Protein backbone atom coordinates (compact mmCIF):
# COMPACT_ATOMS: atom_id res chain seq x y z
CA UNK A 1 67.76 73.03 134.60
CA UNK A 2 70.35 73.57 136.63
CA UNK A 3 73.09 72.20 134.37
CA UNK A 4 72.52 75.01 132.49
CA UNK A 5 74.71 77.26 135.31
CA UNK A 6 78.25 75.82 134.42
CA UNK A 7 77.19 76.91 130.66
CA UNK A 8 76.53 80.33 131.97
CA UNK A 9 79.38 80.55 134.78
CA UNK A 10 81.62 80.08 131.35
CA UNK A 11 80.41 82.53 129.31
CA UNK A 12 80.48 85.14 131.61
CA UNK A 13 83.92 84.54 131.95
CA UNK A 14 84.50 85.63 128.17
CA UNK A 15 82.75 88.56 127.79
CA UNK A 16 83.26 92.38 129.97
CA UNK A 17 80.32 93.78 131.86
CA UNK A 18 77.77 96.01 129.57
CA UNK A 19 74.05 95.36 129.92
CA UNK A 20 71.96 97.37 127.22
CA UNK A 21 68.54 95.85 126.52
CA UNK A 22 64.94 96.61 126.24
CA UNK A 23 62.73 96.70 123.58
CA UNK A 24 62.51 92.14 121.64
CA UNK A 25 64.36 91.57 118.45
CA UNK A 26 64.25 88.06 117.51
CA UNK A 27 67.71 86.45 115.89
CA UNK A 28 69.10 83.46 114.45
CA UNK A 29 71.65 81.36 115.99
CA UNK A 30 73.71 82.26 112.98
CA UNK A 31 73.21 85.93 113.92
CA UNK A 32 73.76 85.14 117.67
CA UNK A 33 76.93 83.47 116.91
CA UNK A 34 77.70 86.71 114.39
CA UNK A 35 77.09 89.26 117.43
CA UNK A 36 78.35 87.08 120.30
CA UNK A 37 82.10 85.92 118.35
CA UNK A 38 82.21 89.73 117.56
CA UNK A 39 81.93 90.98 121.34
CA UNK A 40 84.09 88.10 122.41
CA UNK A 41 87.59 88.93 124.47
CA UNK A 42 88.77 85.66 123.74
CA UNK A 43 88.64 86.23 119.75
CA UNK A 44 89.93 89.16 119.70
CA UNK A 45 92.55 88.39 121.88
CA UNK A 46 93.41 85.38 119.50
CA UNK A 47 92.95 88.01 116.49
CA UNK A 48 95.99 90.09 118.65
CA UNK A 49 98.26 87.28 118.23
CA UNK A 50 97.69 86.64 114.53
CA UNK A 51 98.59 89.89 113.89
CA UNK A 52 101.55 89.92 116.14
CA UNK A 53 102.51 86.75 113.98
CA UNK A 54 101.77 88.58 111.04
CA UNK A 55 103.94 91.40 111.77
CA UNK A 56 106.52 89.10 112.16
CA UNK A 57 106.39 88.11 108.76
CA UNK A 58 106.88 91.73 107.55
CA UNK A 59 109.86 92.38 109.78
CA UNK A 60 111.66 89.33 108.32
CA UNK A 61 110.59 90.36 105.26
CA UNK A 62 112.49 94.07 105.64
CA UNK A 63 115.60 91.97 106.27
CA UNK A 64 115.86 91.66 102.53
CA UNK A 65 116.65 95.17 101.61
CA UNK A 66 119.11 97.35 103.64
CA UNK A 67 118.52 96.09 106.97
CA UNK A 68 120.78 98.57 108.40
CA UNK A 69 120.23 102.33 107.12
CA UNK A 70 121.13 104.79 109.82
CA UNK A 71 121.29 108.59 109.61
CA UNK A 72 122.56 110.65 112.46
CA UNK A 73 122.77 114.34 113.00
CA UNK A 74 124.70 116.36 115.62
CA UNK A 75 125.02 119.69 116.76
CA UNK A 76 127.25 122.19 119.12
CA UNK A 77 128.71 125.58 119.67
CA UNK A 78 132.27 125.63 118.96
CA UNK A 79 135.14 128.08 119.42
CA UNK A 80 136.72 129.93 116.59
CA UNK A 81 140.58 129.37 115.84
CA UNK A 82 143.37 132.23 115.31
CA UNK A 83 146.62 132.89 114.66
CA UNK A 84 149.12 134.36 116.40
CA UNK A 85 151.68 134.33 113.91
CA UNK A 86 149.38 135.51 110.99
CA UNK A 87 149.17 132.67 109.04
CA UNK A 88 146.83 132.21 105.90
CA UNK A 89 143.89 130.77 106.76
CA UNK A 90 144.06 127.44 104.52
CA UNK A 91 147.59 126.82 106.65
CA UNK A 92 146.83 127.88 110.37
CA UNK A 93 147.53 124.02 111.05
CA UNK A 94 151.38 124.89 110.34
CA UNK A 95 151.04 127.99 113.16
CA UNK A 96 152.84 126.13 116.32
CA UNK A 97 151.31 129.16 118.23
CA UNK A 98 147.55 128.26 117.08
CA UNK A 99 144.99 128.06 119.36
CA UNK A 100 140.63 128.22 120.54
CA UNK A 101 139.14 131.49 119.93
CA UNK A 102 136.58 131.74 122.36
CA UNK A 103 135.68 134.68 121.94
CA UNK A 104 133.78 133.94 118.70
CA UNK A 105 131.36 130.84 118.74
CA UNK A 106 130.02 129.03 116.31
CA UNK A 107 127.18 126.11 115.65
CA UNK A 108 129.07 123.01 114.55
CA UNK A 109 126.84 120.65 112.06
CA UNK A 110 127.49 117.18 110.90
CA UNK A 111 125.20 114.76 109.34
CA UNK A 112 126.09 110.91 108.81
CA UNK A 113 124.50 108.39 106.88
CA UNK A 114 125.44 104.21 106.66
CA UNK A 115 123.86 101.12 105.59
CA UNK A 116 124.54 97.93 104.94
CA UNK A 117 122.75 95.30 102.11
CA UNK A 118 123.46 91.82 102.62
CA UNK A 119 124.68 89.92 99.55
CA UNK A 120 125.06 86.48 100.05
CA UNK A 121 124.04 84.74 103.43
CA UNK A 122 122.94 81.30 102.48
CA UNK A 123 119.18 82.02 102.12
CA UNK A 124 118.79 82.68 105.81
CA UNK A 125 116.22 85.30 104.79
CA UNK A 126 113.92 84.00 103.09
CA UNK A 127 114.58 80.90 105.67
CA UNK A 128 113.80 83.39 107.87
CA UNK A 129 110.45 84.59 106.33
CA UNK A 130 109.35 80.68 105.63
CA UNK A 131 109.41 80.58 109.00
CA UNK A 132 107.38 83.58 110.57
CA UNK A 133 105.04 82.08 107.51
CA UNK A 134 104.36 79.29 109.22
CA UNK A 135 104.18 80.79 112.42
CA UNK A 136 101.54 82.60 111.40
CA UNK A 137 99.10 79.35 110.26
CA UNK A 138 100.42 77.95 114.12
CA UNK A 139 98.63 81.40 115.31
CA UNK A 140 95.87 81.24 113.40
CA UNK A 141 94.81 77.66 114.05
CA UNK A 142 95.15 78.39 117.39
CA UNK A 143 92.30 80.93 116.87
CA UNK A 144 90.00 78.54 115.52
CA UNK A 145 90.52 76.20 118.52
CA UNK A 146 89.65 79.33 120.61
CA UNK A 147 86.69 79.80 117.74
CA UNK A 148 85.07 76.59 118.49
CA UNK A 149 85.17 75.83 121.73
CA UNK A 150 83.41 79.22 122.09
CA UNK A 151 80.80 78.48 119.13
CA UNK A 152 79.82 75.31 121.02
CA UNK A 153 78.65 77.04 124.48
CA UNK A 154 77.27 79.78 122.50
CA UNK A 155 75.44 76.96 120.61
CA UNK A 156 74.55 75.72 124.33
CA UNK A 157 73.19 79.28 125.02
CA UNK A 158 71.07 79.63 122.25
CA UNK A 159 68.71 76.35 122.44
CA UNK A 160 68.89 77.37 126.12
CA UNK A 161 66.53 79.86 125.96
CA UNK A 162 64.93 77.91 123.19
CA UNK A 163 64.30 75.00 126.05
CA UNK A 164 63.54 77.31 128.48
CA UNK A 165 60.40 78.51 126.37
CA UNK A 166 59.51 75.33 125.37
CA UNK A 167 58.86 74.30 129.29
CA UNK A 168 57.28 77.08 129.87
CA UNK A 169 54.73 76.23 127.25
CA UNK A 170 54.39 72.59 128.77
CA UNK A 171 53.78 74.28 131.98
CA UNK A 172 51.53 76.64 131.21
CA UNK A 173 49.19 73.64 129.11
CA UNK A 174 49.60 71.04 132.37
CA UNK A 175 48.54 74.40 134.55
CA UNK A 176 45.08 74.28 132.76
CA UNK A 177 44.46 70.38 132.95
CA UNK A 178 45.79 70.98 137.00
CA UNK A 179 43.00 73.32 137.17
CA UNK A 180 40.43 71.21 135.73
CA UNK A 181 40.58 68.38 138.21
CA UNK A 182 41.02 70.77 140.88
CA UNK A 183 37.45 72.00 139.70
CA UNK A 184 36.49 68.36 139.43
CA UNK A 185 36.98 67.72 142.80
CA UNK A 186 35.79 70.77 144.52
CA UNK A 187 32.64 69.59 142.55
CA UNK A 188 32.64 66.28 143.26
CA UNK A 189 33.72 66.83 146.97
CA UNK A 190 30.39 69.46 147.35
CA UNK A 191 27.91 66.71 146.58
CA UNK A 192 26.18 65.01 149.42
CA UNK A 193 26.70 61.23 148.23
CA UNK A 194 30.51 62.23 147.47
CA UNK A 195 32.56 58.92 147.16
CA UNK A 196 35.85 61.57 146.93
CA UNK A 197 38.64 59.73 148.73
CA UNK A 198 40.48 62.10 151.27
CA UNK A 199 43.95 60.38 150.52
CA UNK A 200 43.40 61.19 146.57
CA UNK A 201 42.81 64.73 147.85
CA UNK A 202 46.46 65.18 149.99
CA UNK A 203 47.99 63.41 146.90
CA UNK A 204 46.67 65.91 144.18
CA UNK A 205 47.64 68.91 146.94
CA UNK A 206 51.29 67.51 147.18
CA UNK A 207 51.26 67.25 143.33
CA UNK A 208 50.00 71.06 143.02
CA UNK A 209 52.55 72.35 144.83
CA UNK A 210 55.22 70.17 143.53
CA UNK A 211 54.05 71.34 140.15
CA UNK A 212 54.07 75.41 141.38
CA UNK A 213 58.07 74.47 142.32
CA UNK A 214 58.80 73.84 138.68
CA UNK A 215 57.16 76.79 137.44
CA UNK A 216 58.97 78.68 139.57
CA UNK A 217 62.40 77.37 138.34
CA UNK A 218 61.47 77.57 135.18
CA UNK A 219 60.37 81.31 135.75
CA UNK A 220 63.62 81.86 137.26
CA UNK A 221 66.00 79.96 134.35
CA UNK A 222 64.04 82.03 132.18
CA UNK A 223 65.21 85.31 133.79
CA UNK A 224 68.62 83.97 134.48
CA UNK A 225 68.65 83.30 130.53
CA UNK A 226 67.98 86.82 129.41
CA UNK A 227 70.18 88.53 131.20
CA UNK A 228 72.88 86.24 130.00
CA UNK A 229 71.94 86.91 126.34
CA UNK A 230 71.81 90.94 127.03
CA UNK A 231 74.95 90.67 128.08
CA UNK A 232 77.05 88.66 125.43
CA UNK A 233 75.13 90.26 122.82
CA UNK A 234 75.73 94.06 124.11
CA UNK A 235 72.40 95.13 123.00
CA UNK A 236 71.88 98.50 121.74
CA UNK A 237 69.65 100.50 123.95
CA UNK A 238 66.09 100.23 123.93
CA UNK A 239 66.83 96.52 122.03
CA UNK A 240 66.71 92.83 123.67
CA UNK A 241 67.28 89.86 121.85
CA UNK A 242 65.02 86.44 121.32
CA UNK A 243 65.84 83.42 119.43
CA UNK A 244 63.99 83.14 116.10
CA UNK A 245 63.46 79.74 116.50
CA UNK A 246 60.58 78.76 118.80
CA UNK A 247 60.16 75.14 119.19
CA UNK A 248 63.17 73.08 120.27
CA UNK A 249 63.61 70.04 117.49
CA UNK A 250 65.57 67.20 117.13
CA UNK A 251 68.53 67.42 114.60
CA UNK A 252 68.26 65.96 111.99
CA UNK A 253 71.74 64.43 111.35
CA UNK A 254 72.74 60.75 111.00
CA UNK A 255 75.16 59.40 114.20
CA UNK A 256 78.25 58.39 111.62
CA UNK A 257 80.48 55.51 112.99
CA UNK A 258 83.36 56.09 115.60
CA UNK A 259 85.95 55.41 113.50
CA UNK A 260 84.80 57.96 111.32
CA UNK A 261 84.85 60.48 113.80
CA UNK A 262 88.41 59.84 115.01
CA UNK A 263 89.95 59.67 110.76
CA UNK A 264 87.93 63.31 111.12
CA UNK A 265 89.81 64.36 114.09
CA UNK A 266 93.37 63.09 113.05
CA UNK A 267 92.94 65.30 110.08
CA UNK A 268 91.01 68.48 110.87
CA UNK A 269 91.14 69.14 114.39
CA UNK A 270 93.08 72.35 114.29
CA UNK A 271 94.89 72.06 117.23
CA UNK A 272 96.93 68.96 116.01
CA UNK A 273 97.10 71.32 112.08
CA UNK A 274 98.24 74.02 114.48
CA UNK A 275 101.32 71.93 115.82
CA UNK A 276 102.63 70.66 112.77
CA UNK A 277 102.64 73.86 111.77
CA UNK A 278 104.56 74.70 114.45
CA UNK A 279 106.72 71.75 114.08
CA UNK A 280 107.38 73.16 110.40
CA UNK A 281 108.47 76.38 111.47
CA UNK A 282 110.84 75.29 113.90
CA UNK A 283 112.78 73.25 111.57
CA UNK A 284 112.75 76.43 109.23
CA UNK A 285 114.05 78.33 111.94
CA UNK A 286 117.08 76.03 112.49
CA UNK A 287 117.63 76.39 108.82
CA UNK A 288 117.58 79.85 109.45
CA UNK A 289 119.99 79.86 112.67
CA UNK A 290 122.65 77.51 110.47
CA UNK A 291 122.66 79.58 107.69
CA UNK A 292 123.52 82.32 109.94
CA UNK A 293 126.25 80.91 111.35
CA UNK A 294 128.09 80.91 107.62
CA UNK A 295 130.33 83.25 106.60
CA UNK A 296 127.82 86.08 105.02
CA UNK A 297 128.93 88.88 102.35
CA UNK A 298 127.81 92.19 102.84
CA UNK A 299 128.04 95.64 100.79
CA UNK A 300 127.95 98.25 103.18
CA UNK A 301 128.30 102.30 102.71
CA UNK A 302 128.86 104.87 104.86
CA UNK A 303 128.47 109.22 104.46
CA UNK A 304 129.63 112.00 106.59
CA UNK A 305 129.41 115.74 105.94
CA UNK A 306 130.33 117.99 108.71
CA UNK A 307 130.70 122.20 108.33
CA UNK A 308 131.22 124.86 111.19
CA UNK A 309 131.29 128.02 109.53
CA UNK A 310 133.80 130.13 111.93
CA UNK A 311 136.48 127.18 111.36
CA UNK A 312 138.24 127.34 108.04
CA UNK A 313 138.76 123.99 106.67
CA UNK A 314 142.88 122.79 106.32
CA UNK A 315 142.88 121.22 102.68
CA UNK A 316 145.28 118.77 103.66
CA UNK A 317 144.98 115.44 103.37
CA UNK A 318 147.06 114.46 106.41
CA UNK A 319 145.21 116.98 109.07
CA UNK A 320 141.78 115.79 110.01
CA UNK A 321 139.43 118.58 110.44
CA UNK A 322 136.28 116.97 111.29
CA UNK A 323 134.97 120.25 111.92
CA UNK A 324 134.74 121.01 108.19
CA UNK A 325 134.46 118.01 106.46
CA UNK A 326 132.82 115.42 103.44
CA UNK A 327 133.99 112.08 103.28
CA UNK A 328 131.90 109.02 101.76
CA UNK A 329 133.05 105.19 101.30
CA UNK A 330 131.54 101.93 100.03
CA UNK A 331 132.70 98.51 100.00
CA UNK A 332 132.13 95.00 101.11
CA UNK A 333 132.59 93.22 104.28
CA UNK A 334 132.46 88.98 105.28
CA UNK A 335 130.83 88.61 108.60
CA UNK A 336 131.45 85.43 110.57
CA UNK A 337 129.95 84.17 113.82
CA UNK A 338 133.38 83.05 115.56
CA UNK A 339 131.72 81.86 118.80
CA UNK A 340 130.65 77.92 117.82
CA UNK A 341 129.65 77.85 121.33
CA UNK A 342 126.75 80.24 121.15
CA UNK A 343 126.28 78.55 117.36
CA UNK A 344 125.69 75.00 119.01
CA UNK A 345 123.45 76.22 122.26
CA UNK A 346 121.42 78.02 119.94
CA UNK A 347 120.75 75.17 117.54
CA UNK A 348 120.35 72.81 120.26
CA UNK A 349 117.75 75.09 121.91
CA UNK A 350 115.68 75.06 118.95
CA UNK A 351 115.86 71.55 118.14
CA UNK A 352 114.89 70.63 122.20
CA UNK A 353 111.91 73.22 121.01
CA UNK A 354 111.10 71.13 118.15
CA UNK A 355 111.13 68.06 119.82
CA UNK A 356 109.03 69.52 122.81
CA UNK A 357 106.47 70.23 120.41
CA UNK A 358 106.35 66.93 118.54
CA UNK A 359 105.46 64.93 122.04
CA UNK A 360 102.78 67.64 122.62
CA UNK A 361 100.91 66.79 119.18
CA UNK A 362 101.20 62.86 120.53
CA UNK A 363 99.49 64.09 123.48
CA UNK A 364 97.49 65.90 122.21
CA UNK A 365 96.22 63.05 119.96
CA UNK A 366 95.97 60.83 122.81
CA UNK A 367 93.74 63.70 124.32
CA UNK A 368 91.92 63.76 121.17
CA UNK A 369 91.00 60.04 121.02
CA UNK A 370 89.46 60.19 124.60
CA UNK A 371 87.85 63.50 123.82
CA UNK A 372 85.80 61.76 120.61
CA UNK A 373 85.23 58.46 122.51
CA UNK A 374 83.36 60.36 125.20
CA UNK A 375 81.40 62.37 123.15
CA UNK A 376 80.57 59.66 120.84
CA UNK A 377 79.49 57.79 124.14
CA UNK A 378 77.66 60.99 125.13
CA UNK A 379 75.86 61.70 121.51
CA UNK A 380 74.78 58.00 121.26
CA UNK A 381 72.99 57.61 124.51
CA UNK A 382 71.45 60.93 124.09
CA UNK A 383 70.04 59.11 120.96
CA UNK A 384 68.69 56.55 123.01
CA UNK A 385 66.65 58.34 125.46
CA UNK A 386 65.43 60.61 122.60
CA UNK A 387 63.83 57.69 121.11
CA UNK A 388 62.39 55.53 124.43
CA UNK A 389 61.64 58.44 125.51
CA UNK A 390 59.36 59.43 122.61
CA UNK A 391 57.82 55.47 122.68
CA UNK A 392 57.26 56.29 126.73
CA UNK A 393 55.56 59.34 125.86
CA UNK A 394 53.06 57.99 123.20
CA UNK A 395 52.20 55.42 126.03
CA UNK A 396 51.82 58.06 128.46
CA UNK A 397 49.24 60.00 126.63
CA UNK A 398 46.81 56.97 125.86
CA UNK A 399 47.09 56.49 129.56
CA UNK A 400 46.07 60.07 130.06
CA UNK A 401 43.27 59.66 127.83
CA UNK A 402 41.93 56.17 129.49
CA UNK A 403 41.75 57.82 132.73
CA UNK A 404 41.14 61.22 131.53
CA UNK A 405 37.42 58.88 129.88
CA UNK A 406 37.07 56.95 132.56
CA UNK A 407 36.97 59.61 135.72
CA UNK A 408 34.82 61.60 133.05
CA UNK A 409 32.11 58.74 133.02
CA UNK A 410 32.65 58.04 136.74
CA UNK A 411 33.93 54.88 136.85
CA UNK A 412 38.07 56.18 136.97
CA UNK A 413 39.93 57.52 139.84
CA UNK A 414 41.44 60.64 140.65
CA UNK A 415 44.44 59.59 141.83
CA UNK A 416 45.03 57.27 138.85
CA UNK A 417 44.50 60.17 136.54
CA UNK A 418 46.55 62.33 138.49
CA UNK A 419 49.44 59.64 138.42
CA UNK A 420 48.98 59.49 134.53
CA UNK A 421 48.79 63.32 134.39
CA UNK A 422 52.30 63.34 136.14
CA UNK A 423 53.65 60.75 134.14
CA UNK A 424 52.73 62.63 130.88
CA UNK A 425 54.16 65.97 132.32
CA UNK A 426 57.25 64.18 133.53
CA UNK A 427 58.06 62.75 130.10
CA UNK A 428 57.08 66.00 127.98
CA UNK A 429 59.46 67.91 130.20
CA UNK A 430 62.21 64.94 129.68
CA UNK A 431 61.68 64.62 126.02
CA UNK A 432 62.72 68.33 125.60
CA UNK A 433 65.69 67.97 128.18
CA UNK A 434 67.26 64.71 126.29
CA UNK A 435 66.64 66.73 122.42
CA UNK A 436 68.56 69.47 123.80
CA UNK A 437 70.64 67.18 124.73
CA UNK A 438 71.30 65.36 121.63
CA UNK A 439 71.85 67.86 119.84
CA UNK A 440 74.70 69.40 122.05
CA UNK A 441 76.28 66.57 122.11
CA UNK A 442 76.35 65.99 118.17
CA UNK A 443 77.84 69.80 118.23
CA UNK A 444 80.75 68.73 121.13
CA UNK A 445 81.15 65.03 119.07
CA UNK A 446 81.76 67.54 115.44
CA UNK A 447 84.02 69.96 117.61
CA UNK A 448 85.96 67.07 119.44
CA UNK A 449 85.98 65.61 115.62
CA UNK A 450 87.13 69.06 113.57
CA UNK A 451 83.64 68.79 111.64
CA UNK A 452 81.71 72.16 110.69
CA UNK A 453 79.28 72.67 114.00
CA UNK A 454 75.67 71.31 113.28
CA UNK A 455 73.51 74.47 111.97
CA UNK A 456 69.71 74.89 113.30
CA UNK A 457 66.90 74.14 111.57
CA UNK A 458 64.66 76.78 110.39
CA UNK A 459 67.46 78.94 110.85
């Protein structure tokens, strides 16, 4: 039992403090998986940078359409104008003696809008786009890695408390047999020709309270495994949660060849998908950073209104008034990158990028192989002990039932029933411990090998 604590320690590292339970609602691992994924930091936090990626896509996607509209406003108080030498208003500009009128203030206004649409630029925006695009599958394989790994320990979690419950039935059946040669030998031990040998006595006492130290643990994993299901599930108040499934069984899925495994993880594992992806949209990107670095055409525009109402506005073309003005242009414009410096650093950067990232999906693949040997390795000699185990067991209970006849018609010994007893409890308990885990390690070997996690039975 206590390998279980590392499974625990884990978990509680990916989900906040909140303990609500209390009244039993029994669930499904499908449902558990449902309600834990939902609570989980970790997904969300992977959901974050989808979206980030996402939004990526949209802002290369503006680029298309006037990705430089600007309007500006702008406001003062301005002095009036006069003239000294009484000249009409339309031609105070040709009064040499003109000059601020602060005694009269005014609120100056001017409003400007520009933009610019680009027109021809090689296809660096949509480059552009393609790229965020694939980005975007990069972030959200990512999230699946972050998906399974977490699936698996919550799979872990679940048959947990299954096992847990399943001991405690084994322990509660070997308390009453326990019992019942304890009552045997009080009896036998009471009778004046008693034959009871002392040393049989000690043994059965040692066994007794070896057997009250493993209920206690199991009493204890039993708590410990509660509270960690209140608190990745987040229970409502007044609700605490149970599997549905009762009895822990063996899955019922065929070991497939090694090789099979690894062709499985070369092609699904999302982590090496998530890479190439990546790979992908770091060559787009250079596309997009060379296509950049072309001469571009543009059609830009540009409109500004201005009007102070205690100025007069001087109609003629050669005096600028901006005080009392409305002037508008449009027209097109070649934009060209002159510093081939920056160019080649920047492309250079990218490609070191892209490179970078193609030796990580090699080592990650090396990673990979190791990661599906071992579980294979793992999964296969769980299958082993499952099935001596199971042969021991068999053997263990006609042993059980030899002595159990024999001491009943006099002729057996206690300690030789006693020894069987133990054997049979030993084995019950170690059957259960190698199922559970089997069938972890078939869920690790489909994780390590990007297959669909097992699902329960009589789920």
């Amino acid at each position: 039992m206590k390998k279980f604590l590392p499974i625990f320690s884990l978990l509680l590292i990916s989900f906040s403090l909140e303990i609500q339970a209390q009244d039993t609602l029994q669930i499904s691992l499908q449902q558990f998986l449902d309600k834990a994924i939902a609570n989980s930091g970790q997904i969300k936090h992977a959901n974050t940078k989808v979206n980030l990626a996402e939004n990526r896509v949209k802002e290369a996607k503006d680029q298309k359409y006037l990705p430089s509209l600007e309007f500006r406003s702008e406001h003062a108080a301005v002095p009036g104008v006069s003239s000294p030498n009484d000249f009409p208003e339309k031609q105070i500009y040709l009064d040499p003696d003109a000059k601020n009128d602060w005694s009269k203030i005014g609120v100056y206004t001017r409003l400007r809008i520009s933009g610019v649409q680009p027109v021809f630029t090689w296809g660096s925006v949509n480059k552009a786009v393609h790229a965020a695009e694939l980005a975007v599958k990069a972030s959200e394989f990512e999230k699946d890695v972050t998906e399974a790994e977490l699936t698996a320990r919550l799979f872990e979690l679940y048959y947990s408390y299954v096992l847990a419950l399943e001991i405690e039935r084994l322990l509660d059946d070997a308390n009453s047999k326990v019992r019942q040669i304890e009552r045997s030998l009080d009896e036998a031990k009471s009778e004046s020709d008693s034959d009871v040998d002392e040393t049989d006595v000690y043994k059965f006492k040692i066994f007794k309270s070896q057997f009250e130290i493993q209920k206690a643990e199991v009493e204890q994993n039993l708590l410990f495994v509660k509270g960690v299901w209140d608190y990745v599930l987040r229970g409502e108040d007044n609700v605490t949660y149970e599997p549905s499934v009762r009895y822990l069984e063996k899955e019922a899925v065929a070991l497939q060849t090694l090789d099979h495994y690894k062709a499985s993880a070369f092609n699904n594992r999302p982590e090496i998908r998530g890479l190439e992806a990546g790979i992908k949209a770091l060559d787009r990107y250079i596309d997009f950073q060379k296509a950049q670095n072309l001469p571009g055409l543009y059609f830009g525009f540009t409109t500004t209104f201005a009007s102070t109402p205690i100025r007069p506005r001087q109609p003629n073309p050669f005096i600028s008034t901006p005080e009392n003005t409305f002037n508008t242009a449009l027209g097109f414009s070649i934009r060209q990158n002159l510093n081939l410096f920056q160019v080649k650093n920047k492309i250079e950067r990218s490609k070191l990028e892209m490179k970078r990232t193609t030796l990580l999906k090699t080592a990650a693949q090396d990673g990979i192989m190791l990661e599906v040997s071992e579980a294979y390795k793992d999964a296969n000699l769980a299958d082993v002990k499952v099935q001596r185990t199971e042969e021991a067991l068999n053997t263990s209970k006609e042993w059980v039932r030899m002595e159990q006849l024999d001491y009943d018609f006099g002729i057996g010994e206690v300690k030789d029933l006693i020894d069987a007893m133990k054997m049979e409890l030993e084995l019950r308990l170690k059957e259960k411990e190698y199922i559970f885990e089997l069938n972890t390690s078939m869920v690790k070997l489909n994780k390590a090998a990007g297959l669909p996690l097992v699902q329960p039975q009589n789920n």
